[in-house]
mmCIF file of C-alpha atoms in Angstrom:
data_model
loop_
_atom_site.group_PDB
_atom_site.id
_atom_site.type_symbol
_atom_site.label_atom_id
_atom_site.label_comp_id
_atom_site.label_asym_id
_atom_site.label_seq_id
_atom_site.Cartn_x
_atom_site.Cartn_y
_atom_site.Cartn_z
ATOM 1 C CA UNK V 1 88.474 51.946 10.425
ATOM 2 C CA UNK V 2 85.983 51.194 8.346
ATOM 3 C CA UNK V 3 82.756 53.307 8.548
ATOM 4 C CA UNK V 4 79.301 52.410 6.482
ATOM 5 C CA UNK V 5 77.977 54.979 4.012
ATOM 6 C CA UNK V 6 74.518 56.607 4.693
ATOM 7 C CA UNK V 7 73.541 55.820 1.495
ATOM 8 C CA UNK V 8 74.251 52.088 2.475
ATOM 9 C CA UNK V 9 72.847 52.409 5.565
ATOM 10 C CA UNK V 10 69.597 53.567 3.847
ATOM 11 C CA UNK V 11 69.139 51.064 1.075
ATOM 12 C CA UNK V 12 69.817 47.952 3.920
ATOM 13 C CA UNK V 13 67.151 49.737 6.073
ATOM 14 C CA UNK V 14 64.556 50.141 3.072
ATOM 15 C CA UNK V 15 65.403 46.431 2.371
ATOM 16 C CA UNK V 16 64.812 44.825 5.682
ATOM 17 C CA UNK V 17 61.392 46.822 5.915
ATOM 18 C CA UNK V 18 60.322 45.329 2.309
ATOM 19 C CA UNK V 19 61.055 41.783 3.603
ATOM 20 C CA UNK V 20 59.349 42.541 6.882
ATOM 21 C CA UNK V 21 56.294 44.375 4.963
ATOM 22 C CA UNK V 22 55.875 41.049 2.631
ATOM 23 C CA UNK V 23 56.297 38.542 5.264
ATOM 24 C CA UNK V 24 53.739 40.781 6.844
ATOM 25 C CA UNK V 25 51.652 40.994 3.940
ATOM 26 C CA UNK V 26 51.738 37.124 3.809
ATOM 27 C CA UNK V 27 50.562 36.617 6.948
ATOM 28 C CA UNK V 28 47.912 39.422 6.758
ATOM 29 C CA UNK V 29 46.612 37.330 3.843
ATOM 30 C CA UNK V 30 46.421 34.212 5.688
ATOM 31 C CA UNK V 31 44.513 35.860 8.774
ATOM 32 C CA UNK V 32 42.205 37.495 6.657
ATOM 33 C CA UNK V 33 41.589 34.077 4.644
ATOM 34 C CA UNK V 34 41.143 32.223 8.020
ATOM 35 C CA UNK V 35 38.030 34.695 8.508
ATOM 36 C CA UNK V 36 36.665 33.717 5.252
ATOM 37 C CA UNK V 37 37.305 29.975 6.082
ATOM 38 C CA UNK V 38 35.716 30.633 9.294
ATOM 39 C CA UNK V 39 32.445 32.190 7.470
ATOM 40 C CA UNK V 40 32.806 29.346 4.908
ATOM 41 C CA UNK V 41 32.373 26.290 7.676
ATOM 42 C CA UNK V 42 28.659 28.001 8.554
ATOM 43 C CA UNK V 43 27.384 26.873 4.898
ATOM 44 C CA UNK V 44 27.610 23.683 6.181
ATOM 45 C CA UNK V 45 24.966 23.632 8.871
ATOM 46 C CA UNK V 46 22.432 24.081 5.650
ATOM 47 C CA UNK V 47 24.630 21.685 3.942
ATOM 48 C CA UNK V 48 25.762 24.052 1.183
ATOM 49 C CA UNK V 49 29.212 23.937 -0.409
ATOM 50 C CA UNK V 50 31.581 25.188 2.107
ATOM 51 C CA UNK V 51 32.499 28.570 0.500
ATOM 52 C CA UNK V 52 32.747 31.905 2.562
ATOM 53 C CA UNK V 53 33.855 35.710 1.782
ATOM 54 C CA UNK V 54 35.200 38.802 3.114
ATOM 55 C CA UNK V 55 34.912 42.231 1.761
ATOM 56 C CA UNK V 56 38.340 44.452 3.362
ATOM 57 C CA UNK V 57 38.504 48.267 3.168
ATOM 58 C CA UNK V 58 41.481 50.142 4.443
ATOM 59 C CA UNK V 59 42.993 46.164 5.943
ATOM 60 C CA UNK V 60 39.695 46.156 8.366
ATOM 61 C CA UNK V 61 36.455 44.043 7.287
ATOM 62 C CA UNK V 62 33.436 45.109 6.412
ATOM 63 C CA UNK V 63 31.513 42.269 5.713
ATOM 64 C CA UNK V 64 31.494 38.402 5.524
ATOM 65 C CA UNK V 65 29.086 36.321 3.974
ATOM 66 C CA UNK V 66 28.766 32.430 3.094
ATOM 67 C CA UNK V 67 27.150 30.510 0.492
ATOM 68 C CA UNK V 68 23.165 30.362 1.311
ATOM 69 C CA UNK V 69 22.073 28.415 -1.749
ATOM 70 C CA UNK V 70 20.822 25.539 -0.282
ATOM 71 C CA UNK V 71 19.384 27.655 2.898
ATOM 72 C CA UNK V 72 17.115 30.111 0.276
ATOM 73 C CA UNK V 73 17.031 27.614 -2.539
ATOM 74 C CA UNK V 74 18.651 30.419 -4.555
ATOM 75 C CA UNK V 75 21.280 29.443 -7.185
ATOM 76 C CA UNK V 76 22.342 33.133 -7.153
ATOM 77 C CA UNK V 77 22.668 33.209 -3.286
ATOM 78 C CA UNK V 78 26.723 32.605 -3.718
ATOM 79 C CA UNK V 79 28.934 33.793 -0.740
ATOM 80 C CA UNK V 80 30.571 36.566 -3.019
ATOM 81 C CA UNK V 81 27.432 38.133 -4.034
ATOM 82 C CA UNK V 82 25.922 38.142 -1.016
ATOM 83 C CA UNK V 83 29.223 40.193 0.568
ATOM 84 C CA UNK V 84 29.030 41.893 -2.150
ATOM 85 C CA UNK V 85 26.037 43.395 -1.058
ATOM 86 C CA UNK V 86 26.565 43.429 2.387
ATOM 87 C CA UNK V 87 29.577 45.298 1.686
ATOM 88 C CA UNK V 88 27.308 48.169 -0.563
ATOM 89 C CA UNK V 89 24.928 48.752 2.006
ATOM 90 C CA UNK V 90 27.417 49.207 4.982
ATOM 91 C CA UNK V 91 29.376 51.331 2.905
ATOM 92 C CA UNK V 92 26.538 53.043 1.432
ATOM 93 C CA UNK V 93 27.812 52.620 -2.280
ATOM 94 C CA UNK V 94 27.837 50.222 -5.264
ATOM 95 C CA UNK V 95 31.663 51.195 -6.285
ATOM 96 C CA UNK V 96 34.206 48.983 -3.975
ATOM 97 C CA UNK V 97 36.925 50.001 -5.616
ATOM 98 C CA UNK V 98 39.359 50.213 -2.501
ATOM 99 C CA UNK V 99 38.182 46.938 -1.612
ATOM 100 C CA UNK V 100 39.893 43.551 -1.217
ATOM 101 C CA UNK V 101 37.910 40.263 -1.590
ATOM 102 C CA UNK V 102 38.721 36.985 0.094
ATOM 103 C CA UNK V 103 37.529 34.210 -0.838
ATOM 104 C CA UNK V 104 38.131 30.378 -0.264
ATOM 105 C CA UNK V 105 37.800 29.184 -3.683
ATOM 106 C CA UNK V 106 37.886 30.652 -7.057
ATOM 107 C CA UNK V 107 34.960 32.617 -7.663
ATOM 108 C CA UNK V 108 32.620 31.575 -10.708
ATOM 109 C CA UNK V 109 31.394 33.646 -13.355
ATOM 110 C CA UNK V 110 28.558 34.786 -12.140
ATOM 111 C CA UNK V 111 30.296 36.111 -9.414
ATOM 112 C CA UNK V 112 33.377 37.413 -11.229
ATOM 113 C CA UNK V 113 30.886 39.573 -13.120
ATOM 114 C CA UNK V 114 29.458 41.022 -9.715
ATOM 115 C CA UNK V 115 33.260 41.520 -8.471
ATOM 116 C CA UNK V 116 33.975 43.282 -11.909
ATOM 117 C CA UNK V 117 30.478 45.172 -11.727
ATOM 118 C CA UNK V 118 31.195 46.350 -7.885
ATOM 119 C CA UNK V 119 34.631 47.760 -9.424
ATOM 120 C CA UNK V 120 36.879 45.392 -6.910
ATOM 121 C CA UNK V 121 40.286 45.478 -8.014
ATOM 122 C CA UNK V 122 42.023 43.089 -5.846
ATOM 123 C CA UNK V 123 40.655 39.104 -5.825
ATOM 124 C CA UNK V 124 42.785 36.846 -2.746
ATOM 125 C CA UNK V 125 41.176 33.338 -3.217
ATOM 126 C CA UNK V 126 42.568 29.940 -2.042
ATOM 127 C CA UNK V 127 42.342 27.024 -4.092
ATOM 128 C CA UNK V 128 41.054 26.683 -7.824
ATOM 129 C CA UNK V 129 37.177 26.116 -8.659
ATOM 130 C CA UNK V 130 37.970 23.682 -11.563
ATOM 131 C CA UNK V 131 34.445 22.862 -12.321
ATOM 132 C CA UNK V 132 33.019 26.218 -12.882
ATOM 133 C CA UNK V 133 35.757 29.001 -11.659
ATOM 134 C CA UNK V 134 36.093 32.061 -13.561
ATOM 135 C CA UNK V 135 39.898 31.208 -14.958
ATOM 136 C CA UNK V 136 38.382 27.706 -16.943
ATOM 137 C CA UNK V 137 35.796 29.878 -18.198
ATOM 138 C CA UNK V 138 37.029 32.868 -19.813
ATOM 139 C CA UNK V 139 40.233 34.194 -21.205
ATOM 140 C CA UNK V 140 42.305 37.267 -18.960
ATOM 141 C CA UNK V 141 38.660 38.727 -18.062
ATOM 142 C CA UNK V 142 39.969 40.221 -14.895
ATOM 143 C CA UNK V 143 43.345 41.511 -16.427
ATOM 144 C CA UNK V 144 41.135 43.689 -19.011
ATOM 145 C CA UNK V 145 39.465 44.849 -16.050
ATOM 146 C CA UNK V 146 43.075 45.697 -14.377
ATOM 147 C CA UNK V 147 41.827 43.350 -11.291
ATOM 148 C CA UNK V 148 44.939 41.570 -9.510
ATOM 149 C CA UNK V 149 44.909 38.555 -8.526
ATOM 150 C CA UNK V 150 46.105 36.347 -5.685
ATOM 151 C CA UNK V 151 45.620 32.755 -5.111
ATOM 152 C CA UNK V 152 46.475 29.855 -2.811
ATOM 153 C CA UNK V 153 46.390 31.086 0.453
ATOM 154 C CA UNK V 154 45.309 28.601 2.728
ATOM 155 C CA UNK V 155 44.774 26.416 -0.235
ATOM 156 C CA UNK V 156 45.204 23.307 1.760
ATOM 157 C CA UNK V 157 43.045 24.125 4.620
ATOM 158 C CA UNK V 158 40.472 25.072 1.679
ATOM 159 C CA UNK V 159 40.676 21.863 -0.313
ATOM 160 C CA UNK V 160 40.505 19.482 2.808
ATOM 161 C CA UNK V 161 37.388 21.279 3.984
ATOM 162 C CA UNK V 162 35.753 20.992 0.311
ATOM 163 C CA UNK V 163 36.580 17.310 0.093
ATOM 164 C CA UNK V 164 35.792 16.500 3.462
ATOM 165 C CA UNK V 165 31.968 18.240 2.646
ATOM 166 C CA UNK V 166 31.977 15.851 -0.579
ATOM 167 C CA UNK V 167 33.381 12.647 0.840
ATOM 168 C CA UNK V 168 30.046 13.664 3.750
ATOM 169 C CA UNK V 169 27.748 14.203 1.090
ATOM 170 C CA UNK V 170 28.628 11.287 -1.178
ATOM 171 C CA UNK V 171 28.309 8.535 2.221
#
């Protein structure tokens, strides 16, 4: 009879935990990008740009914010600065470096400099910002600032709530 190795027996197990722990990880993303979707929808009551943001520490949230620019009449009042913030103060420091940002579009470079400046090393965003996002802007900014990068989670649920605020604001 045939009998399987332990060292076999090890490697399938430390497999079929890596494919559980990335289809996890997957889905993690999406939930926390539906919170930042969620936060997104309320710059829309003040008819802002429907952006929102999440700050994570240790995969629990710490603070969510939307874009407020048309609320304060504040060009700087984007949703990523203002988490940004939020995020400090709960924390009770500047340095976010074990923090994870969501956000539901590309930030721009204003923001990317705050994200940089707050030392966050880990961007999940879901669709481009081809207008004035940080990657049409600049060249590998965040990979000289060892910052990783994930995009286009929820990307479609993203888009169709920035064109259907456009297509609003246009009629």
């Amino acid at each position: 009879m045939f009998e399987i190795g332990q060292d076999w027996k090890i490697a399938a197990l430390k497999t079929s935990l890596c494919a559980c722990f990335y289809n996890g990880g997957e889905k993690m993303k999406e939930k926390y990008m539906m919170i930042a979707l969620k936060e997104a929808k309320k710059s829309l009551k003040y008819n802002d740009v429907p952006v929102g943001a999440i700050i994570l520490k240790n995969n629990k949230v710490v603070a969510k914010s939307y874009n407020k620019k048309e609320k304060y009449q504040s060009a700087t009042r984007h949703a990523e600065i203002d988490v940004i913030e939020k995020a400090s103060k709960k924390l009770n420091t500047w340095h976010l470096d074990d923090c994870t940002i969501y956000i539901t579009m590309e930030p721009c470079l204003m923001c990317t400099g705050a994200i940089i400046q707050a030392r966050i090393k880990k961007i999940v965003y879901a669709t481009d910002n081809n207008k004035y996002g940080f990657s049409k802007q600049t060249n590998n900014l965040l990979e000289k600032n060892n910052i990783n990068i994930t995009k286009n989670i929820l990307k479609e649920e993203s888009i169709k709530l920035l064109q259907d605020f456009f297509k609003n604001k246009r009629q």
